[in-house]
C-alpha angles and dihedrals in degrees: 000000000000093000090058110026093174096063121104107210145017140181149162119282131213136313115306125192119238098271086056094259119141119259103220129003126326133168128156123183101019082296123120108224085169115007096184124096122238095238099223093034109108100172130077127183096219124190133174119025132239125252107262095010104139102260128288152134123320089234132357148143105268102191107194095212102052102024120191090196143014085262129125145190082258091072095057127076088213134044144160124185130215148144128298112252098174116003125196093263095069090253120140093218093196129091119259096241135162088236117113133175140142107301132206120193135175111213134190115220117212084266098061100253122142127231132201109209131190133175116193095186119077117273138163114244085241099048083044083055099040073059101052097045083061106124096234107068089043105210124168104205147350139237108194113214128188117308142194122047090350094064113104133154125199127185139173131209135160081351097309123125126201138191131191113186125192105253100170146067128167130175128145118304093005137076133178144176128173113180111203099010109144111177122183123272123234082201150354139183121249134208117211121188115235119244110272091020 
C-alpha cells in the first residue's frame, strides 16, 4: 500500500507453497511468474487483454468448466489462477470442512463487475460460498484467493485508508489467533482506476 499510494484498492492473491511459490499458473504483465497449471483448478482472474484476443471484457472470472465465451487465459496479459467458489451453474465447487480461517474472494455480478471480498473473521470456504449464493448480491460466479493470516485486504476512499488483516485460523484440534501479524505478501491484486473514472 505504501509503494503505490493512488491505488484504490489491494488485496492478497492466490495460494502460495511454503517457499512462496504460486500454486497454479500467473503471469502479469505478459510475464510467467509460474507457467505451470495447477492440475484440479478450474478458475482464472484474467485482465488485460491481449492485442488481436476476440473481444472480450477488460478483466473477468473465466472458469474452465462452465465457460460463458470462447475466451482463455491465453487472451489475457495477466492471469492468476485459483479455485471455483461458486460456478454459473449455482454450484458451490469447495468441500464442506470444519476448517475455518480469514478468506479473501474475488466475484463476478450478472453485470460483469468485479468484487473484492474479505472476511476477517474465521469462516469455512463452503460456508464463504453458501454467502456469497445468496440472491441479493446477485453474483454470477467466485474466484477464491489466499486465506488465513495472508489475507489482507487495503482500500482507500475521501483520503482514508483501511486494512483488514486475517487474525484467525480453526481447524480440529488447533486454534489461533494472532491479533496485528502482518506477514509479507508473494502477490496482490491490485485495482487501478481507468483514466477519466
Amino acid at each position: 500500500g505504501e509503494r503505490f499510494p493512488s491505488l484504490p484498492a489491494l488485496i492478497n492473491a492466490g495460494q502460495f507453497y511454503p517457499d512462496r511459490s504460486y500454486m497454479g499458473r500467473l503471469r502479469r504483465d505478459g510475464l510467467e511468474i509460474s507457467s505451470t497449471d495447477h492440475a484440479r483448478w478450474k478458475g482464472y482472474l484474467v485482465s488485460v487483454p491481449r492485442a488481436g484476443s476476440p473481444p472480450g471484457p477488460d478483466a473477468a472470472i473465466i472458469d474452465l468448466e462452465n465457460p460463458k465465451t470462447s475466451l482463455t487465459p491465453e487472451n489475457y496479459l495477466n492471469v492468476l489462477q485459483s479455485f471455483m467458489l461458486l460456478d454459473r451453474t449455482g454450484r458451490i465447487r469447495v468441500r464442506d470442512t470444519v476448517n475455518l480461517a480469514a478468506r479473501a474472494a474475488v466475484a463476478e455480478d450478472q453485470e460483469g463487475r468485479l468484487w473484492l471480498v474479505m472476511t476477517p473473521a474465521a469462516i469455512s470456504l463452503h460456508d464463504l460460498a453458501l454467502a456469497l449464493k445468496d440472491p441479493s448480491l446477485k453474483l454470477v460466479q467466485a474466484l477464491g484467493l489466499d486465506g488465513g493470516f495472508e489475507c489482507q485486504f487495503l482500500w482507500r476512499r475521501d483520503g482514508e485508508t483501511w486494512q483488514a488483516t486475517g487474525q484467525y485460523s480453526l481447524s480440529p484440534g488447533r486454534a489461533v489467533h494472532m491479533p496485528g501479524y502482518h506477514p509479507t505478501l508473494p502477490a496482490v491484486l491490485a485495482v487501478e482506476p481507468s483514466p477519466g473514472h
